[in-house]
């Protein structure tokens, strides 16, 4: 506990001492009154003595109240604060939701987002990001552990997907190139959300000890010519120490599904057909059950200002002093 403006009480005390000294000096040099003959007859009266005693007591009470009001006001103005240093602990887990928002995928994407909204209250320091893509990718928000913000963004996208209206919420910016469901480009864009994974970097991939996961939800029905193939994007993810959880929304066991499963198997990434029961739940549970250690965040200084006690003192003391001053005709 300490005073934020520690010098303020010193200023108040010096000012009070100066005011008292000035008052005493002026009182000594003030012209005296005239003596009244036989005034002792009045001062010896019992009623006078009682009135004088009451007046002295009231002056004393008023002085005490004024002192308390000044002290309380001084402390309130000087800000009585509590300080503490905390070193936050966070789980070293990063998760990117990498969702194909082509027309055939929005229903499945909404299920994935729903599951993550259920998991948010149990998160503690995990960082999340959301990337929506079709022929081009749009990062909705970068990796962050601001869960209130994450929840608001996920609900906005989920509600737009479920309502069937307002598709611009989740498709804006995802169709800037010819084609649709360019999976390799979408996955590569999601990989770039992780620190140190920029393809232009000349430094080797960064292994910062954090668990890195991508949930890739797509039907892999590519329509067009992607810049990066799914195989190349998967290799890019592996080279940056990222685990891709493949969620296949293709309802048919065709060549697209075979390619998707084959690439995931080649790089030893988990693969889940969306037709399998509880596939979304299994992916999320697998990620969140990974053994992760806590990391120490940067120490943070908290300064807590608690003026309530002193303000309540002023709220009570000032009216009491005003009543006393009124009675004394100050």
mmCIF file of C-alpha atoms in Angstrom:
data_model
loop_
_atom_site.group_PDB
_atom_site.id
_atom_site.type_symbol
_atom_site.label_atom_id
_atom_site.label_comp_id
_atom_site.label_asym_id
_atom_site.label_seq_id
_atom_site.Cartn_x
_atom_site.Cartn_y
_atom_site.Cartn_z
ATOM 1 C CA UNK A 1 0.000 0.000 0.000
ATOM 2 C CA UNK A 2 1.235 3.464 -0.841
ATOM 3 C CA UNK A 3 0.195 6.943 -1.875
ATOM 4 C CA UNK A 4 0.447 7.653 -5.580
ATOM 5 C CA UNK A 5 1.002 11.355 -4.890
ATOM 6 C CA UNK A 6 3.046 10.952 -1.707
ATOM 7 C CA UNK A 7 4.074 14.619 -1.681
ATOM 8 C CA UNK A 8 0.512 15.927 -1.363
ATOM 9 C CA UNK A 9 0.145 15.334 2.441
ATOM 10 C CA UNK A 10 3.427 17.205 2.958
ATOM 11 C CA UNK A 11 2.095 20.178 0.994
ATOM 12 C CA UNK A 12 -1.148 20.149 3.003
ATOM 13 C CA UNK A 13 0.674 19.949 6.369
ATOM 14 C CA UNK A 14 3.064 22.787 5.438
ATOM 15 C CA UNK A 15 0.119 24.919 4.285
ATOM 16 C CA UNK A 16 -1.809 24.255 7.515
ATOM 17 C CA UNK A 17 1.193 25.074 9.701
ATOM 18 C CA UNK A 18 1.728 28.310 7.767
ATOM 19 C CA UNK A 19 -1.965 29.229 8.102
ATOM 20 C CA UNK A 20 -1.979 28.534 11.854
ATOM 21 C CA UNK A 21 1.217 30.528 12.378
ATOM 22 C CA UNK A 22 -0.179 33.440 10.375
ATOM 23 C CA UNK A 23 -3.400 33.358 12.387
ATOM 24 C CA UNK A 24 -1.520 33.310 15.674
ATOM 25 C CA UNK A 25 0.703 36.221 14.624
ATOM 26 C CA UNK A 26 -2.248 38.317 13.452
ATOM 27 C CA UNK A 27 -4.104 37.534 16.677
ATOM 28 C CA UNK A 28 -1.251 38.820 18.794
ATOM 29 C CA UNK A 29 -1.016 42.098 16.900
ATOM 30 C CA UNK A 30 -4.734 42.732 16.699
ATOM 31 C CA UNK A 31 -5.974 45.682 18.794
ATOM 32 C CA UNK A 32 -7.404 44.511 22.151
ATOM 33 C CA UNK A 33 -10.955 45.204 23.310
ATOM 34 C CA UNK A 34 -12.038 47.417 26.195
ATOM 35 C CA UNK A 35 -12.467 46.051 29.713
ATOM 36 C CA UNK A 36 -15.983 46.020 31.143
ATOM 37 C CA UNK A 37 -16.441 46.855 34.807
ATOM 38 C CA UNK A 38 -17.837 44.156 37.057
ATOM 39 C CA UNK A 39 -17.871 41.568 34.218
ATOM 40 C CA UNK A 40 -16.947 38.959 36.802
ATOM 41 C CA UNK A 41 -20.553 39.026 37.951
ATOM 42 C CA UNK A 42 -21.520 37.550 34.565
ATOM 43 C CA UNK A 43 -18.630 35.132 34.190
ATOM 44 C CA UNK A 44 -19.256 33.652 37.606
ATOM 45 C CA UNK A 45 -22.852 32.793 36.823
ATOM 46 C CA UNK A 46 -23.501 28.973 36.604
ATOM 47 C CA UNK A 47 -25.401 29.387 33.346
ATOM 48 C CA UNK A 48 -22.512 31.293 31.778
ATOM 49 C CA UNK A 49 -20.002 28.664 32.871
ATOM 50 C CA UNK A 50 -22.157 25.864 31.428
ATOM 51 C CA UNK A 51 -22.591 27.760 28.152
ATOM 52 C CA UNK A 52 -18.848 28.389 27.989
ATOM 53 C CA UNK A 53 -18.114 24.688 28.608
ATOM 54 C CA UNK A 54 -20.592 23.628 25.928
ATOM 55 C CA UNK A 55 -19.090 26.122 23.506
ATOM 56 C CA UNK A 56 -15.577 24.851 24.204
ATOM 57 C CA UNK A 57 -16.676 21.247 23.719
ATOM 58 C CA UNK A 58 -18.430 22.117 20.471
ATOM 59 C CA UNK A 59 -15.365 23.976 19.201
ATOM 60 C CA UNK A 60 -13.239 20.923 20.039
ATOM 61 C CA UNK A 61 -15.634 18.579 18.214
ATOM 62 C CA UNK A 62 -15.665 20.898 15.204
ATOM 63 C CA UNK A 63 -11.865 21.027 15.176
ATOM 64 C CA UNK A 64 -11.645 17.209 15.302
ATOM 65 C CA UNK A 65 -14.218 16.869 12.503
ATOM 66 C CA UNK A 66 -12.337 19.430 10.389
ATOM 67 C CA UNK A 67 -9.051 17.607 10.993
ATOM 68 C CA UNK A 68 -10.628 14.291 9.947
ATOM 69 C CA UNK A 69 -12.172 15.852 6.839
ATOM 70 C CA UNK A 70 -8.836 17.402 5.846
ATOM 71 C CA UNK A 71 -6.970 14.148 6.484
ATOM 72 C CA UNK A 72 -9.525 12.071 4.559
ATOM 73 C CA UNK A 73 -9.608 14.529 1.680
ATOM 74 C CA UNK A 74 -5.824 14.655 1.535
ATOM 75 C CA UNK A 75 -5.482 10.860 1.391
ATOM 76 C CA UNK A 76 -8.258 10.623 -1.212
ATOM 77 C CA UNK A 77 -6.554 13.264 -3.367
ATOM 78 C CA UNK A 78 -3.164 11.591 -2.907
ATOM 79 C CA UNK A 79 -4.671 8.264 -4.111
ATOM 80 C CA UNK A 80 -4.221 5.411 -1.674
ATOM 81 C CA UNK A 81 -3.279 2.543 -3.990
ATOM 82 C CA UNK A 82 -2.380 -1.118 -3.696
ATOM 83 C CA UNK A 83 0.326 -2.542 -5.958
ATOM 84 C CA UNK A 84 1.199 -6.110 -6.797
ATOM 85 C CA UNK A 85 3.276 -7.888 -9.395
ATOM 86 C CA UNK A 86 1.842 -10.971 -11.084
ATOM 87 C CA UNK A 87 3.481 -13.363 -13.508
ATOM 88 C CA UNK A 88 0.662 -14.880 -15.579
ATOM 89 C CA UNK A 89 0.794 -18.517 -16.672
ATOM 90 C CA UNK A 90 -0.436 -19.535 -20.099
ATOM 91 C CA UNK A 91 -0.745 -22.807 -21.951
ATOM 92 C CA UNK A 92 1.627 -23.008 -24.878
ATOM 93 C CA UNK A 93 -0.985 -24.032 -27.455
ATOM 94 C CA UNK A 94 -1.881 -22.219 -30.701
ATOM 95 C CA UNK A 95 -4.932 -23.173 -32.781
ATOM 96 C CA UNK A 96 -6.003 -21.878 -36.190
ATOM 97 C CA UNK A 97 -9.496 -22.620 -37.490
ATOM 98 C CA UNK A 98 -8.960 -22.931 -41.237
ATOM 99 C CA UNK A 99 -12.418 -23.074 -42.806
ATOM 100 C CA UNK A 100 -13.401 -23.513 -46.444
ATOM 101 C CA UNK A 101 -16.407 -21.201 -46.964
ATOM 102 C CA UNK A 102 -17.470 -22.410 -50.395
ATOM 103 C CA UNK A 103 -21.211 -22.972 -50.737
ATOM 104 C CA UNK A 104 -21.093 -26.669 -49.814
ATOM 105 C CA UNK A 105 -19.178 -26.078 -46.570
ATOM 106 C CA UNK A 106 -20.987 -23.443 -44.505
ATOM 107 C CA UNK A 107 -23.226 -25.914 -42.673
ATOM 108 C CA UNK A 108 -20.218 -27.970 -41.570
ATOM 109 C CA UNK A 109 -18.182 -24.871 -40.698
ATOM 110 C CA UNK A 110 -20.967 -23.734 -38.376
ATOM 111 C CA UNK A 111 -20.724 -27.064 -36.534
ATOM 112 C CA UNK A 112 -16.974 -26.634 -36.086
ATOM 113 C CA UNK A 113 -17.434 -23.095 -34.754
ATOM 114 C CA UNK A 114 -20.222 -24.260 -32.432
ATOM 115 C CA UNK A 115 -17.927 -26.831 -30.875
ATOM 116 C CA UNK A 116 -15.213 -24.270 -30.283
ATOM 117 C CA UNK A 117 -17.663 -21.871 -28.704
ATOM 118 C CA UNK A 118 -18.479 -24.646 -26.243
ATOM 119 C CA UNK A 119 -14.791 -25.100 -25.458
ATOM 120 C CA UNK A 120 -13.901 -21.411 -24.958
ATOM 121 C CA UNK A 121 -14.825 -21.238 -21.229
ATOM 122 C CA UNK A 122 -12.297 -24.004 -20.525
ATOM 123 C CA UNK A 123 -9.400 -22.322 -22.312
ATOM 124 C CA UNK A 124 -6.654 -20.669 -20.293
ATOM 125 C CA UNK A 125 -3.978 -18.946 -22.328
ATOM 126 C CA UNK A 126 -4.474 -20.837 -25.587
ATOM 127 C CA UNK A 127 -4.265 -18.567 -28.586
ATOM 128 C CA UNK A 128 -6.783 -18.892 -31.408
ATOM 129 C CA UNK A 129 -7.089 -17.556 -34.927
ATOM 130 C CA UNK A 130 -9.760 -17.821 -37.607
ATOM 131 C CA UNK A 131 -9.058 -17.896 -41.349
ATOM 132 C CA UNK A 132 -11.845 -18.177 -43.935
ATOM 133 C CA UNK A 133 -10.977 -19.072 -47.499
ATOM 134 C CA UNK A 134 -12.367 -20.095 -50.844
ATOM 135 C CA UNK A 135 -10.339 -18.994 -53.886
ATOM 136 C CA UNK A 136 -8.511 -16.549 -51.576
ATOM 137 C CA UNK A 137 -8.035 -16.400 -47.820
ATOM 138 C CA UNK A 138 -9.159 -13.808 -45.268
ATOM 139 C CA UNK A 139 -7.755 -13.865 -41.712
ATOM 140 C CA UNK A 140 -10.730 -12.818 -39.564
ATOM 141 C CA UNK A 141 -8.517 -12.358 -36.506
ATOM 142 C CA UNK A 142 -4.890 -13.298 -35.709
ATOM 143 C CA UNK A 143 -3.725 -15.531 -32.888
ATOM 144 C CA UNK A 144 -5.088 -14.059 -29.668
ATOM 145 C CA UNK A 145 -6.138 -15.109 -26.176
ATOM 146 C CA UNK A 146 -8.736 -12.325 -25.872
ATOM 147 C CA UNK A 147 -11.618 -14.783 -25.510
ATOM 148 C CA UNK A 148 -14.350 -12.135 -25.322
ATOM 149 C CA UNK A 149 -13.221 -10.884 -28.737
ATOM 150 C CA UNK A 150 -12.837 -14.440 -30.083
ATOM 151 C CA UNK A 151 -16.326 -15.390 -28.896
ATOM 152 C CA UNK A 152 -17.878 -12.302 -30.466
ATOM 153 C CA UNK A 153 -16.187 -12.924 -33.828
ATOM 154 C CA UNK A 154 -17.006 -16.637 -33.905
ATOM 155 C CA UNK A 155 -20.665 -16.008 -33.045
ATOM 156 C CA UNK A 156 -20.956 -13.372 -35.757
ATOM 157 C CA UNK A 157 -19.619 -15.751 -38.409
ATOM 158 C CA UNK A 158 -21.567 -18.748 -37.073
ATOM 159 C CA UNK A 159 -24.883 -16.881 -36.960
ATOM 160 C CA UNK A 160 -24.404 -15.603 -40.516
ATOM 161 C CA UNK A 161 -23.709 -19.155 -41.709
ATOM 162 C CA UNK A 162 -26.733 -20.628 -39.947
ATOM 163 C CA UNK A 163 -29.165 -17.904 -40.926
ATOM 164 C CA UNK A 164 -28.512 -18.271 -44.643
ATOM 165 C CA UNK A 165 -28.482 -14.490 -44.946
ATOM 166 C CA UNK A 166 -25.700 -11.979 -44.698
ATOM 167 C CA UNK A 167 -23.242 -14.245 -46.492
ATOM 168 C CA UNK A 168 -20.984 -11.225 -47.007
ATOM 169 C CA UNK A 169 -19.972 -11.607 -43.352
ATOM 170 C CA UNK A 170 -18.012 -14.752 -44.144
ATOM 171 C CA UNK A 171 -17.442 -14.594 -47.916
ATOM 172 C CA UNK A 172 -16.158 -11.045 -48.297
ATOM 173 C CA UNK A 173 -12.619 -11.165 -49.695
ATOM 174 C CA UNK A 174 -12.645 -14.927 -50.266
ATOM 175 C CA UNK A 175 -13.426 -14.791 -54.004
ATOM 176 C CA UNK A 176 -10.799 -12.411 -55.363
ATOM 177 C CA UNK A 177 -9.340 -15.030 -57.715
ATOM 178 C CA UNK A 178 -10.813 -17.434 -60.268
ATOM 179 C CA UNK A 179 -11.826 -20.816 -58.924
ATOM 180 C CA UNK A 180 -13.227 -22.204 -55.673
ATOM 181 C CA UNK A 181 -12.042 -24.350 -52.770
ATOM 182 C CA UNK A 182 -8.353 -23.851 -53.556
ATOM 183 C CA UNK A 183 -7.346 -26.027 -50.628
ATOM 184 C CA UNK A 184 -3.573 -25.741 -50.939
ATOM 185 C CA UNK A 185 -3.689 -21.954 -50.988
ATOM 186 C CA UNK A 186 -6.123 -21.911 -48.068
ATOM 187 C CA UNK A 187 -3.992 -24.210 -45.927
ATOM 188 C CA UNK A 188 -0.801 -22.287 -46.757
ATOM 189 C CA UNK A 189 -2.512 -19.046 -45.691
ATOM 190 C CA UNK A 190 -3.432 -20.654 -42.382
ATOM 191 C CA UNK A 191 0.153 -21.815 -41.808
ATOM 192 C CA UNK A 192 1.325 -18.230 -42.246
ATOM 193 C CA UNK A 193 -0.710 -17.188 -39.192
ATOM 194 C CA UNK A 194 1.951 -18.738 -36.948
ATOM 195 C CA UNK A 195 4.996 -16.680 -35.904
ATOM 196 C CA UNK A 196 8.076 -17.439 -37.972
ATOM 197 C CA UNK A 197 6.180 -19.248 -40.742
ATOM 198 C CA UNK A 198 6.377 -16.467 -43.321
ATOM 199 C CA UNK A 199 7.554 -17.950 -46.635
ATOM 200 C CA UNK A 200 9.674 -14.864 -47.371
ATOM 201 C CA UNK A 201 11.719 -15.351 -44.212
ATOM 202 C CA UNK A 202 15.280 -16.472 -44.758
ATOM 203 C CA UNK A 203 15.519 -17.759 -41.204
ATOM 204 C CA UNK A 204 14.838 -21.431 -40.416
ATOM 205 C CA UNK A 205 11.387 -22.337 -39.051
ATOM 206 C CA UNK A 206 10.913 -21.367 -35.423
ATOM 207 C CA UNK A 207 10.204 -24.103 -32.882
ATOM 208 C CA UNK A 208 9.149 -22.025 -29.872
ATOM 209 C CA UNK A 209 7.895 -24.982 -27.859
ATOM 210 C CA UNK A 210 4.244 -24.125 -28.433
ATOM 211 C CA UNK A 211 1.794 -26.765 -29.643
ATOM 212 C CA UNK A 212 0.660 -25.656 -33.109
ATOM 213 C CA UNK A 213 -2.562 -26.988 -34.632
ATOM 214 C CA UNK A 214 -4.683 -26.253 -37.675
ATOM 215 C CA UNK A 215 -8.227 -27.547 -38.075
ATOM 216 C CA UNK A 216 -8.681 -27.756 -41.834
ATOM 217 C CA UNK A 217 -12.370 -28.137 -42.717
ATOM 218 C CA UNK A 218 -12.940 -28.675 -46.450
ATOM 219 C CA UNK A 219 -14.439 -31.128 -48.943
ATOM 220 C CA UNK A 220 -11.269 -30.836 -51.108
ATOM 221 C CA UNK A 221 -13.352 -30.362 -54.240
ATOM 222 C CA UNK A 222 -10.878 -28.059 -55.958
ATOM 223 C CA UNK A 223 -12.212 -25.940 -58.809
ATOM 224 C CA UNK A 224 -9.419 -24.006 -60.446
ATOM 225 C CA UNK A 225 -5.643 -23.798 -60.437
ATOM 226 C CA UNK A 226 -4.190 -23.217 -56.949
ATOM 227 C CA UNK A 227 -0.785 -21.622 -56.507
ATOM 228 C CA UNK A 228 0.132 -24.241 -53.894
ATOM 229 C CA UNK A 229 -1.010 -27.852 -53.977
ATOM 230 C CA UNK A 230 -2.452 -29.581 -50.905
ATOM 231 C CA UNK A 231 0.671 -31.736 -50.731
ATOM 232 C CA UNK A 232 2.963 -28.682 -50.790
ATOM 233 C CA UNK A 233 0.878 -26.887 -48.166
ATOM 234 C CA UNK A 234 0.945 -29.952 -45.902
ATOM 235 C CA UNK A 235 4.727 -30.143 -46.213
ATOM 236 C CA UNK A 236 4.900 -26.423 -45.426
ATOM 237 C CA UNK A 237 2.895 -27.043 -42.252
ATOM 238 C CA UNK A 238 5.054 -29.979 -41.187
ATOM 239 C CA UNK A 239 8.252 -27.985 -41.737
ATOM 240 C CA UNK A 240 6.904 -25.349 -39.345
ATOM 241 C CA UNK A 241 6.087 -27.897 -36.614
ATOM 242 C CA UNK A 242 2.326 -27.628 -37.195
ATOM 243 C CA UNK A 243 -0.145 -30.504 -36.904
ATOM 244 C CA UNK A 244 -3.007 -30.335 -39.403
ATOM 245 C CA UNK A 245 -6.269 -31.966 -38.375
ATOM 246 C CA UNK A 246 -8.020 -32.784 -41.634
ATOM 247 C CA UNK A 247 -11.820 -32.630 -41.441
ATOM 248 C CA UNK A 248 -13.234 -34.007 -44.712
ATOM 249 C CA UNK A 249 -16.762 -32.799 -45.468
ATOM 250 C CA UNK A 250 -16.931 -34.807 -48.706
ATOM 251 C CA UNK A 251 -19.862 -37.212 -48.407
ATOM 252 C CA UNK A 252 -18.612 -39.379 -51.234
ATOM 253 C CA UNK A 253 -15.628 -41.714 -51.221
ATOM 254 C CA UNK A 254 -14.337 -40.290 -54.499
ATOM 255 C CA UNK A 255 -10.954 -39.152 -55.818
ATOM 256 C CA UNK A 256 -11.111 -35.891 -53.846
ATOM 257 C CA UNK A 257 -11.618 -37.765 -50.571
ATOM 258 C CA UNK A 258 -8.877 -40.242 -51.492
ATOM 259 C CA UNK A 259 -6.415 -37.417 -52.203
ATOM 260 C CA UNK A 260 -7.278 -35.638 -48.956
ATOM 261 C CA UNK A 261 -6.864 -38.767 -46.842
ATOM 262 C CA UNK A 262 -3.692 -39.749 -48.699
ATOM 263 C CA UNK A 263 -1.962 -36.415 -48.075
ATOM 264 C CA UNK A 264 -2.936 -36.426 -44.401
ATOM 265 C CA UNK A 265 -1.626 -39.969 -44.058
ATOM 266 C CA UNK A 266 1.609 -39.145 -45.884
ATOM 267 C CA UNK A 267 2.474 -36.432 -43.356
ATOM 268 C CA UNK A 268 1.022 -38.350 -40.406
ATOM 269 C CA UNK A 269 -1.687 -35.806 -39.818
ATOM 270 C CA UNK A 270 -4.998 -36.916 -38.262
ATOM 271 C CA UNK A 271 -7.822 -37.320 -40.771
ATOM 272 C CA UNK A 272 -11.531 -37.397 -39.949
ATOM 273 C CA UNK A 273 -14.418 -37.886 -42.391
ATOM 274 C CA UNK A 274 -17.186 -35.512 -41.335
ATOM 275 C CA UNK A 275 -19.694 -38.303 -41.917
ATOM 276 C CA UNK A 276 -18.139 -40.130 -38.952
ATOM 277 C CA UNK A 277 -20.121 -39.582 -35.774
ATOM 278 C CA UNK A 278 -18.671 -36.996 -33.386
ATOM 279 C CA UNK A 279 -15.758 -36.217 -35.724
ATOM 280 C CA UNK A 280 -15.683 -32.537 -34.782
ATOM 281 C CA UNK A 281 -15.798 -33.390 -31.083
ATOM 282 C CA UNK A 282 -12.978 -35.883 -31.508
ATOM 283 C CA UNK A 283 -10.741 -33.348 -33.252
ATOM 284 C CA UNK A 284 -11.279 -30.720 -30.585
ATOM 285 C CA UNK A 285 -10.826 -33.191 -27.752
ATOM 286 C CA UNK A 286 -7.613 -34.496 -29.326
ATOM 287 C CA UNK A 287 -6.155 -31.001 -29.549
ATOM 288 C CA UNK A 288 -7.162 -29.945 -26.058
ATOM 289 C CA UNK A 289 -5.945 -33.209 -24.510
ATOM 290 C CA UNK A 290 -2.414 -32.736 -25.819
ATOM 291 C CA UNK A 291 0.149 -32.568 -23.050
ATOM 292 C CA UNK A 292 1.192 -28.958 -22.848
ATOM 293 C CA UNK A 293 3.261 -27.233 -20.231
ATOM 294 C CA UNK A 294 2.527 -23.805 -18.855
ATOM 295 C CA UNK A 295 4.771 -20.948 -19.825
ATOM 296 C CA UNK A 296 5.503 -17.897 -17.727
ATOM 297 C CA UNK A 297 4.272 -14.642 -19.199
ATOM 298 C CA UNK A 298 5.946 -11.285 -18.694
ATOM 299 C CA UNK A 299 5.561 -9.914 -15.134
ATOM 300 C CA UNK A 300 2.775 -7.380 -14.929
ATOM 301 C CA UNK A 301 2.454 -4.588 -12.375
ATOM 302 C CA UNK A 302 -1.093 -3.982 -11.159
ATOM 303 C CA UNK A 303 -1.907 -0.660 -9.484
ATOM 304 C CA UNK A 304 -5.310 -0.823 -7.814
ATOM 305 C CA UNK A 305 -6.941 2.446 -6.802
ATOM 306 C CA UNK A 306 -9.534 1.925 -4.038
ATOM 307 C CA UNK A 307 -10.896 5.373 -3.075
ATOM 308 C CA UNK A 308 -14.269 4.171 -1.737
ATOM 309 C CA UNK A 309 -13.386 4.313 1.992
ATOM 310 C CA UNK A 310 -11.949 7.826 1.798
ATOM 311 C CA UNK A 311 -14.777 9.145 -0.368
ATOM 312 C CA UNK A 312 -17.359 7.759 2.055
ATOM 313 C CA UNK A 313 -15.447 9.519 4.847
ATOM 314 C CA UNK A 314 -15.713 12.803 2.970
ATOM 315 C CA UNK A 315 -19.373 12.219 2.204
ATOM 316 C CA UNK A 316 -20.100 11.833 5.932
ATOM 317 C CA UNK A 317 -17.549 14.290 7.348
ATOM 318 C CA UNK A 318 -18.265 17.354 5.188
ATOM 319 C CA UNK A 319 -21.993 17.642 6.110
ATOM 320 C CA UNK A 320 -21.134 17.154 9.810
ATOM 321 C CA UNK A 321 -18.539 19.917 9.625
ATOM 322 C CA UNK A 322 -20.959 22.252 7.839
ATOM 323 C CA UNK A 323 -23.544 21.740 10.605
ATOM 324 C CA UNK A 324 -20.915 22.439 13.258
ATOM 325 C CA UNK A 325 -19.690 25.526 11.412
ATOM 326 C CA UNK A 326 -23.255 26.765 11.120
ATOM 327 C CA UNK A 327 -23.782 26.411 14.869
ATOM 328 C CA UNK A 328 -20.539 28.239 15.624
ATOM 329 C CA UNK A 329 -21.306 30.983 13.052
ATOM 330 C CA UNK A 330 -17.944 30.394 11.376
#
